[in-house]
Amino acid sequence: MLGAALIGATPVQHASKPVAPVPAQQEDVVEHVAARSSDEQRRVLDYWTPTRMSKALPIDLLDTVAKTALPKDGGLLSGLSNRAGLATAPELSGAAGRIVTPRRQSARPTATTSGTRWGTGGLVTRTTGRVFLTMDGVDFVCSASTVKSASKDLVVTAGHCVKDGKGAWAGNWTFVPGYEPGGGKPYGSYTARRMFVAGPWSRSADDSYDVGMVALNTSNGRHVADVVGTQEIAFNSSRGGQVYGFGFPADPPFDGENLIYCSGQVRDDPYGQTRDQGLRCDMTAGSSGGPWLSSFDVTTGRGRLTSVSSFKYSNDRGTMYGPYFGDSAKALFATAERA
């Protein structure tokens, strides 16, 4: 569901006008240096104790946190929540008292599902992971995926899992690939070295550009790509088609402990508010930044990453929207993979 400000987002108007092409000047990239030294990396790794990991909130609830728990000085990531016509999450669910209900788990993957536990294995179980981060002193979670890159250190997630629009960058940013229930880290933890978002996201939290890319530090001297593998990434693909979306939704009825997937045909934003495409999906907050894989092979768990989970409209909680990976995302990748 996802963009902190977009949880329960309602469009300003339900216009059906076509979305304008992306201007060339919006292909700029904004970056941030994270944990570079060994001391900084150790501090971040030590920060994420099992207790902190279990209590971290889905970042999509950050606006609710800002209004209920932080000073009235602009507060936590207020830039996103002040956009006209957008409503915030209706309730805040912390680690305590979460409602968890059993979810379907099919023996074989299905071509159409709005939310099923992934139980088939394959590459996607290693390349997809949970992200733990801090913004304005509050701990949050997102989802992300490794991608094939020159550096062997790159992951792709949602822009709002990296930077609060025109507001703050995330701190203590850590990726746990192949996350297992109970805080399991079968392939280790990888701290952020450098972070990248598109200019339009950094300046105005434009949802059509809600993409973030993070260059990771090595773990025990090994690149994440060498440890867990990678998914291919593709740009300017044909719109529409079959997609499998993955993530670790953490808001009820999910608990963030299992890899969940949605699958089906994607369609253009019917309101014309973004260039995004929508996928029928019941995943909740916490799945932000999870990969959308096209040409996905359910046997091997391989596909081409063509979008990430971004947001839902409040009058259609059953559809997840993800940004189209066009020239802007391509420019973002070209910069990030050289970091």
mmCIF file of C-alpha atoms in Angstrom:
data_model
loop_
_atom_site.group_PDB
_atom_site.id
_atom_site.type_symbol
_atom_site.label_atom_id
_atom_site.label_comp_id
_atom_site.label_asym_id
_atom_site.label_seq_id
_atom_site.Cartn_x
_atom_site.Cartn_y
_atom_site.Cartn_z
ATOM 1 C CA MET A 1 0.000 0.000 0.000
ATOM 2 C CA LEU A 2 2.488 2.167 -0.067
ATOM 3 C CA GLY A 3 3.864 5.471 0.005
ATOM 4 C CA ALA A 4 3.595 6.820 3.407
ATOM 5 C CA ALA A 5 1.364 9.570 2.264
ATOM 6 C CA LEU A 6 -0.480 7.340 -0.041
ATOM 7 C CA ILE A 7 -1.890 4.850 2.304
ATOM 8 C CA GLY A 8 -5.521 5.290 1.690
ATOM 9 C CA ALA A 9 -4.747 7.943 -0.877
ATOM 10 C CA THR A 10 -7.675 9.496 -2.683
ATOM 11 C CA PRO A 11 -7.001 11.203 -6.013
ATOM 12 C CA VAL A 12 -7.823 14.869 -6.313
ATOM 13 C CA GLN A 13 -10.001 14.131 -9.311
ATOM 14 C CA HIS A 14 -10.921 11.000 -11.194
ATOM 15 C CA ALA A 15 -9.961 12.315 -14.599
ATOM 16 C CA SER A 16 -9.444 9.842 -17.407
ATOM 17 C CA LYS A 17 -7.119 12.056 -19.422
ATOM 18 C CA PRO A 18 -3.922 10.389 -20.714
ATOM 19 C CA VAL A 19 -0.750 10.917 -18.720
ATOM 20 C CA ALA A 20 1.761 13.219 -20.384
ATOM 21 C CA PRO A 21 5.136 11.851 -21.528
ATOM 22 C CA VAL A 22 8.044 12.254 -19.126
ATOM 23 C CA PRO A 23 10.064 15.420 -19.916
ATOM 24 C CA ALA A 24 13.766 14.833 -20.450
ATOM 25 C CA GLN A 25 14.709 17.160 -17.583
ATOM 26 C CA GLN A 26 12.997 14.810 -15.150
ATOM 27 C CA GLU A 27 15.593 12.120 -15.725
ATOM 28 C CA ASP A 28 17.931 13.707 -13.149
ATOM 29 C CA VAL A 29 19.178 11.755 -10.135
ATOM 30 C CA VAL A 30 19.633 12.807 -6.505
ATOM 31 C CA GLU A 31 21.984 10.862 -4.254
ATOM 32 C CA HIS A 32 22.987 10.556 -0.617
ATOM 33 C CA VAL A 33 26.036 9.042 1.077
ATOM 34 C CA ALA A 34 25.127 6.576 3.827
ATOM 35 C CA ALA A 35 27.408 4.275 5.883
ATOM 36 C CA ARG A 36 30.845 4.297 4.264
ATOM 37 C CA SER A 37 33.391 3.572 7.004
ATOM 38 C CA SER A 38 33.681 0.254 8.806
ATOM 39 C CA ASP A 39 32.746 1.983 12.067
ATOM 40 C CA GLU A 40 29.562 3.405 10.529
ATOM 41 C CA GLN A 41 28.645 0.034 9.100
ATOM 42 C CA ARG A 42 29.171 -1.687 12.441
ATOM 43 C CA ARG A 43 27.067 0.927 14.213
ATOM 44 C CA VAL A 44 24.149 0.325 11.825
ATOM 45 C CA LEU A 45 24.396 -3.461 12.100
ATOM 46 C CA ASP A 46 24.535 -3.257 15.890
ATOM 47 C CA TYR A 47 21.522 -0.926 15.908
ATOM 48 C CA TRP A 48 19.199 -3.586 14.509
ATOM 49 C CA THR A 49 18.740 -5.799 17.505
ATOM 50 C CA PRO A 50 16.039 -8.496 17.312
ATOM 51 C CA THR A 51 13.808 -6.286 19.457
ATOM 52 C CA ARG A 52 14.153 -3.259 17.186
ATOM 53 C CA MET A 53 13.516 -5.356 14.110
ATOM 54 C CA SER A 54 10.352 -6.839 15.590
ATOM 55 C CA LYS A 55 8.990 -3.434 16.626
ATOM 56 C CA ALA A 56 9.722 -1.584 13.374
ATOM 57 C CA LEU A 57 6.569 -0.239 11.705
ATOM 58 C CA PRO A 58 5.603 -0.366 8.024
ATOM 59 C CA ILE A 59 6.853 2.902 6.549
ATOM 60 C CA ASP A 60 3.460 3.458 4.999
ATOM 61 C CA LEU A 61 2.211 4.372 8.467
ATOM 62 C CA LEU A 62 4.759 7.111 8.994
ATOM 63 C CA ASP A 63 2.275 9.948 8.639
ATOM 64 C CA THR A 64 0.105 8.475 11.379
ATOM 65 C CA VAL A 65 3.189 8.172 13.567
ATOM 66 C CA ALA A 66 4.065 11.793 12.855
ATOM 67 C CA LYS A 67 0.652 13.025 13.932
ATOM 68 C CA THR A 68 0.373 10.915 17.056
ATOM 69 C CA ALA A 69 3.876 10.689 18.439
ATOM 70 C CA LEU A 70 6.100 13.492 17.209
ATOM 71 C CA PRO A 71 6.397 17.266 17.750
ATOM 72 C CA LYS A 72 4.279 19.590 15.614
ATOM 73 C CA ASP A 73 7.228 21.143 13.810
ATOM 74 C CA GLY A 74 6.793 19.674 10.356
ATOM 75 C CA GLY A 75 7.487 16.368 12.054
ATOM 76 C CA LEU A 76 8.199 13.063 10.460
ATOM 77 C CA LEU A 77 8.081 13.185 6.693
ATOM 78 C CA SER A 78 5.304 15.738 6.592
ATOM 79 C CA GLY A 79 6.096 16.643 3.004
ATOM 80 C CA LEU A 80 4.367 13.554 1.680
ATOM 81 C CA SER A 81 1.232 13.829 3.739
ATOM 82 C CA ASN A 82 0.459 17.425 2.907
ATOM 83 C CA ARG A 83 -0.339 16.815 -0.738
ATOM 84 C CA ALA A 84 -3.840 17.852 -1.660
ATOM 85 C CA GLY A 85 -6.463 15.158 -1.781
ATOM 86 C CA LEU A 86 -4.430 12.492 -0.014
ATOM 87 C CA ALA A 87 -5.619 10.774 3.119
ATOM 88 C CA THR A 88 -3.379 8.973 5.592
ATOM 89 C CA ALA A 89 -3.623 5.538 7.097
ATOM 90 C CA PRO A 90 -6.822 5.051 9.077
ATOM 91 C CA GLU A 91 -5.083 3.379 11.973
ATOM 92 C CA LEU A 92 -1.665 2.621 13.389
ATOM 93 C CA SER A 93 -0.651 -0.940 14.110
ATOM 94 C CA GLY A 94 2.508 -1.459 16.093
ATOM 95 C CA ALA A 95 4.383 -4.633 16.807
ATOM 96 C CA ALA A 96 2.236 -5.237 19.840
ATOM 97 C CA GLY A 97 -1.286 -6.427 19.287
ATOM 98 C CA ARG A 98 -0.972 -7.119 15.571
ATOM 99 C CA ILE A 99 -3.804 -9.133 14.112
ATOM 100 C CA VAL A 100 -2.471 -12.123 12.240
ATOM 101 C CA THR A 101 -4.711 -14.466 10.271
ATOM 102 C CA PRO A 102 -3.688 -17.518 8.289
ATOM 103 C CA ARG A 103 -2.992 -16.827 4.613
ATOM 104 C CA ARG A 104 -3.395 -19.174 1.708
ATOM 105 C CA GLN A 105 -0.375 -21.129 0.603
ATOM 106 C CA SER A 106 -0.804 -23.028 -2.612
ATOM 107 C CA ALA A 107 1.301 -26.045 -3.502
ATOM 108 C CA ARG A 108 1.815 -24.584 -6.961
ATOM 109 C CA PRO A 109 2.016 -20.881 -7.897
ATOM 110 C CA THR A 110 -1.086 -19.473 -9.549
ATOM 111 C CA ALA A 111 -1.214 -17.013 -12.440
ATOM 112 C CA THR A 112 -3.863 -14.946 -10.667
ATOM 113 C CA THR A 113 -3.916 -14.264 -6.939
ATOM 114 C CA SER A 114 -4.413 -11.163 -4.816
ATOM 115 C CA GLY A 115 -2.229 -12.409 -1.976
ATOM 116 C CA THR A 116 -0.738 -15.836 -1.304
ATOM 117 C CA ARG A 117 2.264 -17.014 0.670
ATOM 118 C CA TRP A 118 5.087 -17.968 -1.677
ATOM 119 C CA GLY A 119 6.088 -21.538 -0.919
ATOM 120 C CA THR A 120 7.763 -22.733 -4.104
ATOM 121 C CA GLY A 121 11.309 -21.550 -3.451
ATOM 122 C CA GLY A 122 13.549 -20.479 -6.295
ATOM 123 C CA LEU A 123 15.714 -17.425 -6.810
ATOM 124 C CA VAL A 124 13.047 -14.930 -5.743
ATOM 125 C CA THR A 125 13.178 -16.215 -2.164
ATOM 126 C CA ARG A 126 16.819 -15.126 -1.938
ATOM 127 C CA THR A 127 16.772 -11.918 -3.958
ATOM 128 C CA THR A 128 13.713 -10.468 -2.189
ATOM 129 C CA GLY A 129 14.203 -9.238 1.346
ATOM 130 C CA ARG A 130 13.121 -6.872 4.072
ATOM 131 C CA VAL A 131 14.523 -3.388 4.570
ATOM 132 C CA PHE A 132 14.956 -1.874 8.034
ATOM 133 C CA LEU A 133 15.404 1.887 8.288
ATOM 134 C CA THR A 134 14.999 4.889 10.566
ATOM 135 C CA MET A 135 13.428 8.268 9.808
ATOM 136 C CA ASP A 136 13.261 11.035 12.415
ATOM 137 C CA GLY A 137 13.979 8.584 15.182
ATOM 138 C CA VAL A 138 11.264 6.073 14.227
ATOM 139 C CA ASP A 139 12.071 2.591 12.908
ATOM 140 C CA PHE A 140 10.300 1.316 9.800
ATOM 141 C CA VAL A 141 10.277 -1.627 7.397
ATOM 142 C CA CYS A 142 9.968 -1.969 3.625
ATOM 143 C CA SER A 143 10.725 -4.597 0.982
ATOM 144 C CA ALA A 144 13.355 -4.653 -1.784
ATOM 145 C CA SER A 145 15.113 -6.832 -4.351
ATOM 146 C CA THR A 146 18.634 -7.299 -5.628
ATOM 147 C CA VAL A 147 19.166 -6.584 -9.333
ATOM 148 C CA LYS A 148 21.933 -7.436 -11.761
ATOM 149 C CA SER A 149 24.402 -4.541 -11.882
ATOM 150 C CA ALA A 150 28.026 -3.754 -12.611
ATOM 151 C CA SER A 151 28.774 -3.240 -8.927
ATOM 152 C CA LYS A 152 27.108 -6.473 -7.707
ATOM 153 C CA ASP A 153 25.776 -4.403 -4.802
ATOM 154 C CA LEU A 154 22.512 -2.872 -6.014
ATOM 155 C CA VAL A 155 18.966 -3.251 -4.695
ATOM 156 C CA VAL A 156 15.785 -1.613 -5.956
ATOM 157 C CA THR A 157 12.935 -0.468 -3.717
ATOM 158 C CA ALA A 158 10.354 2.323 -3.517
ATOM 159 C CA GLY A 159 11.537 5.917 -3.383
ATOM 160 C CA HIS A 160 9.660 6.502 -0.139
ATOM 161 C CA CYS A 161 11.658 3.658 1.438
ATOM 162 C CA VAL A 162 14.810 5.681 0.810
ATOM 163 C CA LYS A 163 13.830 9.346 1.039
ATOM 164 C CA ASP A 164 10.765 11.201 2.276
ATOM 165 C CA GLY A 165 10.064 13.056 -0.940
ATOM 166 C CA LYS A 166 11.572 16.502 -0.460
ATOM 167 C CA GLY A 167 12.213 15.660 3.201
ATOM 168 C CA ALA A 168 14.724 13.485 5.018
ATOM 169 C CA TRP A 169 16.809 10.575 3.811
ATOM 170 C CA ALA A 170 16.508 7.296 5.672
ATOM 171 C CA GLY A 171 19.118 6.320 8.248
ATOM 172 C CA ASN A 172 20.280 2.940 9.558
ATOM 173 C CA TRP A 173 19.269 1.510 6.174
ATOM 174 C CA THR A 174 19.811 -2.249 6.105
ATOM 175 C CA PHE A 175 18.761 -4.975 3.672
ATOM 176 C CA VAL A 176 18.116 -8.561 4.817
ATOM 177 C CA PRO A 177 17.803 -10.800 1.720
ATOM 178 C CA GLY A 178 15.806 -13.996 2.095
ATOM 179 C CA TYR A 179 14.414 -12.837 5.432
ATOM 180 C CA GLU A 180 13.059 -15.720 7.521
ATOM 181 C CA PRO A 181 10.349 -15.683 10.212
ATOM 182 C CA GLY A 182 11.539 -14.569 13.620
ATOM 183 C CA GLY A 183 14.233 -12.260 12.276
ATOM 184 C CA GLY A 184 16.229 -14.888 10.405
ATOM 185 C CA LYS A 185 19.150 -13.602 8.289
ATOM 186 C CA PRO A 186 20.264 -16.657 6.308
ATOM 187 C CA TYR A 187 22.407 -14.557 3.953
ATOM 188 C CA GLY A 188 23.457 -11.818 6.355
ATOM 189 C CA SER A 189 22.633 -8.095 6.529
ATOM 190 C CA TYR A 190 23.833 -5.421 4.113
ATOM 191 C CA THR A 191 24.059 -1.752 5.040
ATOM 192 C CA ALA A 192 23.524 1.087 2.577
ATOM 193 C CA ARG A 193 26.587 2.764 1.101
ATOM 194 C CA ARG A 194 24.903 5.242 -1.249
ATOM 195 C CA MET A 195 21.238 5.971 -1.975
ATOM 196 C CA PHE A 196 19.610 7.274 -5.156
ATOM 197 C CA VAL A 197 16.185 8.610 -6.120
ATOM 198 C CA ALA A 198 14.847 10.415 -9.180
ATOM 199 C CA GLY A 199 14.744 14.204 -9.069
ATOM 200 C CA PRO A 200 10.937 14.475 -9.295
ATOM 201 C CA TRP A 201 10.598 12.215 -6.258
ATOM 202 C CA SER A 202 13.128 14.207 -4.249
ATOM 203 C CA ARG A 203 11.569 17.552 -5.153
ATOM 204 C CA SER A 204 7.867 16.828 -4.930
ATOM 205 C CA ALA A 205 7.231 13.150 -4.067
ATOM 206 C CA ASP A 206 5.786 12.584 -7.545
ATOM 207 C CA ASP A 207 4.339 9.078 -7.382
ATOM 208 C CA SER A 208 5.212 8.334 -11.006
ATOM 209 C CA TYR A 209 8.860 8.382 -9.834
ATOM 210 C CA ASP A 210 8.545 6.454 -6.559
ATOM 211 C CA VAL A 211 11.680 4.385 -7.162
ATOM 212 C CA GLY A 212 14.776 4.134 -5.000
ATOM 213 C CA MET A 213 18.059 2.361 -5.651
ATOM 214 C CA VAL A 214 20.640 1.613 -2.988
ATOM 215 C CA ALA A 215 24.276 0.584 -3.383
ATOM 216 C CA LEU A 216 25.134 -1.741 -0.522
ATOM 217 C CA ASN A 217 28.296 -2.373 1.422
ATOM 218 C CA THR A 218 29.687 -5.889 1.304
ATOM 219 C CA SER A 219 28.972 -8.342 4.118
ATOM 220 C CA ASN A 220 31.945 -10.308 5.380
ATOM 221 C CA GLY A 221 33.771 -9.132 2.276
ATOM 222 C CA ARG A 222 31.186 -10.523 -0.164
ATOM 223 C CA HIS A 223 28.928 -8.685 -2.604
ATOM 224 C CA VAL A 224 25.222 -9.361 -2.177
ATOM 225 C CA ALA A 225 24.946 -10.530 -5.798
ATOM 226 C CA ASP A 226 27.573 -13.204 -5.203
ATOM 227 C CA VAL A 227 25.722 -14.450 -2.128
ATOM 228 C CA VAL A 228 22.059 -14.501 -3.189
ATOM 229 C CA GLY A 229 22.040 -13.832 -6.936
ATOM 230 C CA THR A 230 20.075 -11.142 -8.758
ATOM 231 C CA GLN A 231 17.021 -10.477 -10.886
ATOM 232 C CA GLU A 232 17.316 -8.825 -14.278
ATOM 233 C CA ILE A 233 15.941 -5.285 -14.591
ATOM 234 C CA ALA A 234 14.171 -3.923 -17.677
ATOM 235 C CA PHE A 235 13.132 -0.461 -18.853
ATOM 236 C CA ASN A 236 10.557 0.865 -21.333
ATOM 237 C CA SER A 237 8.848 -2.515 -21.527
ATOM 238 C CA SER A 238 5.435 -2.871 -23.138
ATOM 239 C CA ARG A 239 2.718 -1.690 -20.780
ATOM 240 C CA GLY A 240 0.226 -4.219 -19.475
ATOM 241 C CA GLY A 241 0.908 -7.926 -19.371
ATOM 242 C CA GLN A 242 1.378 -10.487 -16.620
ATOM 243 C CA VAL A 243 3.256 -9.543 -13.447
ATOM 244 C CA TYR A 244 4.167 -11.257 -10.187
ATOM 245 C CA GLY A 245 4.570 -8.861 -7.261
ATOM 246 C CA PHE A 246 6.438 -9.890 -4.085
ATOM 247 C CA GLY A 247 6.905 -8.380 -0.663
ATOM 248 C CA PHE A 248 6.742 -8.699 3.108
ATOM 249 C CA PRO A 249 3.467 -6.985 4.083
ATOM 250 C CA ALA A 250 3.485 -6.250 7.807
ATOM 251 C CA ASP A 251 0.123 -4.614 8.500
ATOM 252 C CA PRO A 252 -2.870 -6.844 9.381
ATOM 253 C CA PRO A 253 -3.857 -9.382 8.299
ATOM 254 C CA PHE A 254 -0.156 -9.993 7.564
ATOM 255 C CA ASP A 255 2.709 -9.836 10.049
ATOM 256 C CA GLY A 256 5.783 -9.193 7.882
ATOM 257 C CA GLU A 257 7.262 -12.608 8.556
ATOM 258 C CA ASN A 258 6.557 -14.309 5.236
ATOM 259 C CA LEU A 259 7.124 -13.634 1.547
ATOM 260 C CA ILE A 260 3.747 -12.954 -0.078
ATOM 261 C CA TYR A 261 2.963 -12.630 -3.780
ATOM 262 C CA CYS A 262 0.233 -11.269 -6.026
ATOM 263 C CA SER A 263 -0.067 -12.111 -9.705
ATOM 264 C CA GLY A 264 -2.166 -11.011 -12.645
ATOM 265 C CA GLN A 265 -2.487 -8.513 -15.463
ATOM 266 C CA VAL A 266 -1.469 -4.899 -14.839
ATOM 267 C CA ARG A 267 -3.471 -1.932 -16.111
ATOM 268 C CA ASP A 268 -2.932 1.807 -16.378
ATOM 269 C CA ASP A 269 -3.988 4.106 -13.544
ATOM 270 C CA PRO A 270 -7.702 4.610 -14.334
ATOM 271 C CA TYR A 271 -7.714 8.073 -12.748
ATOM 272 C CA GLY A 272 -4.895 9.435 -14.896
ATOM 273 C CA GLN A 273 -3.134 10.777 -11.796
ATOM 274 C CA THR A 274 0.129 8.882 -12.422
ATOM 275 C CA ARG A 275 1.935 6.920 -15.106
ATOM 276 C CA ASP A 276 1.764 3.904 -12.782
ATOM 277 C CA GLN A 277 0.138 0.570 -13.508
ATOM 278 C CA GLY A 278 -2.136 -1.315 -11.127
ATOM 279 C CA LEU A 279 -2.155 -4.954 -10.018
ATOM 280 C CA ARG A 280 -4.969 -6.615 -8.085
ATOM 281 C CA CYS A 281 -3.297 -7.200 -4.751
ATOM 282 C CA ASP A 282 -4.264 -7.391 -1.083
ATOM 283 C CA MET A 283 -0.758 -6.873 0.276
ATOM 284 C CA THR A 284 -0.604 -4.200 2.963
ATOM 285 C CA ALA A 285 1.903 -1.735 4.378
ATOM 286 C CA GLY A 286 5.386 -3.163 4.638
ATOM 287 C CA SER A 287 5.345 -4.508 1.083
ATOM 288 C CA SER A 288 6.419 -1.100 -0.228
ATOM 289 C CA GLY A 289 9.372 -1.466 -2.572
ATOM 290 C CA GLY A 290 8.796 -5.156 -3.222
ATOM 291 C CA PRO A 291 9.669 -6.247 -6.783
ATOM 292 C CA TRP A 292 7.232 -6.680 -9.670
ATOM 293 C CA LEU A 293 8.613 -9.334 -11.986
ATOM 294 C CA SER A 294 7.581 -9.759 -15.613
ATOM 295 C CA SER A 295 8.388 -12.855 -17.721
ATOM 296 C CA PHE A 296 8.488 -14.656 -14.387
ATOM 297 C CA ASP A 297 9.349 -18.353 -14.311
ATOM 298 C CA VAL A 298 7.529 -19.923 -11.366
ATOM 299 C CA THR A 299 9.870 -22.919 -11.416
ATOM 300 C CA THR A 300 13.177 -21.057 -11.169
ATOM 301 C CA GLY A 301 11.921 -17.896 -9.465
ATOM 302 C CA ARG A 302 13.537 -15.668 -12.091
ATOM 303 C CA GLY A 303 12.032 -12.699 -13.879
ATOM 304 C CA ARG A 304 12.614 -9.152 -15.100
ATOM 305 C CA LEU A 305 12.083 -6.404 -12.547
ATOM 306 C CA THR A 306 9.815 -3.798 -14.154
ATOM 307 C CA SER A 307 8.249 -2.020 -11.146
ATOM 308 C CA VAL A 308 7.900 -1.981 -7.356
ATOM 309 C CA SER A 309 4.936 -1.736 -4.993
ATOM 310 C CA SER A 310 4.139 1.920 -4.351
ATOM 311 C CA PHE A 311 0.602 2.905 -3.290
ATOM 312 C CA LYS A 312 -3.150 2.258 -3.225
ATOM 313 C CA TYR A 313 -6.152 4.533 -3.673
ATOM 314 C CA SER A 314 -8.496 4.654 -0.681
ATOM 315 C CA ASN A 315 -11.528 3.817 -2.814
ATOM 316 C CA ASP A 316 -9.814 0.716 -4.218
ATOM 317 C CA ARG A 317 -7.901 -1.101 -1.516
ATOM 318 C CA GLY A 318 -7.647 -4.157 -3.737
ATOM 319 C CA THR A 319 -5.292 -2.638 -6.320
ATOM 320 C CA MET A 320 -1.609 -1.943 -5.802
ATOM 321 C CA TYR A 321 0.097 0.593 -8.065
ATOM 322 C CA GLY A 322 3.698 0.579 -9.176
ATOM 323 C CA PRO A 323 5.749 3.151 -11.146
ATOM 324 C CA TYR A 324 6.518 2.457 -14.793
ATOM 325 C CA PHE A 325 10.251 1.882 -15.338
ATOM 326 C CA GLY A 326 10.915 4.250 -18.227
ATOM 327 C CA ASP A 327 13.796 6.588 -19.082
ATOM 328 C CA SER A 328 13.878 8.122 -15.596
ATOM 329 C CA ALA A 329 14.328 4.733 -13.901
ATOM 330 C CA LYS A 330 16.896 3.818 -16.544
ATOM 331 C CA ALA A 331 18.931 6.946 -15.777
ATOM 332 C CA LEU A 332 18.618 6.215 -12.075
ATOM 333 C CA PHE A 333 19.955 2.705 -12.593
ATOM 334 C CA ALA A 334 22.820 3.879 -14.807
ATOM 335 C CA THR A 335 24.021 6.183 -12.024
ATOM 336 C CA ALA A 336 23.408 3.786 -9.137
ATOM 337 C CA GLU A 337 25.148 0.752 -10.647
ATOM 338 C CA ARG A 338 28.356 2.756 -11.048
ATOM 339 C CA ALA A 339 28.387 3.821 -7.402
#
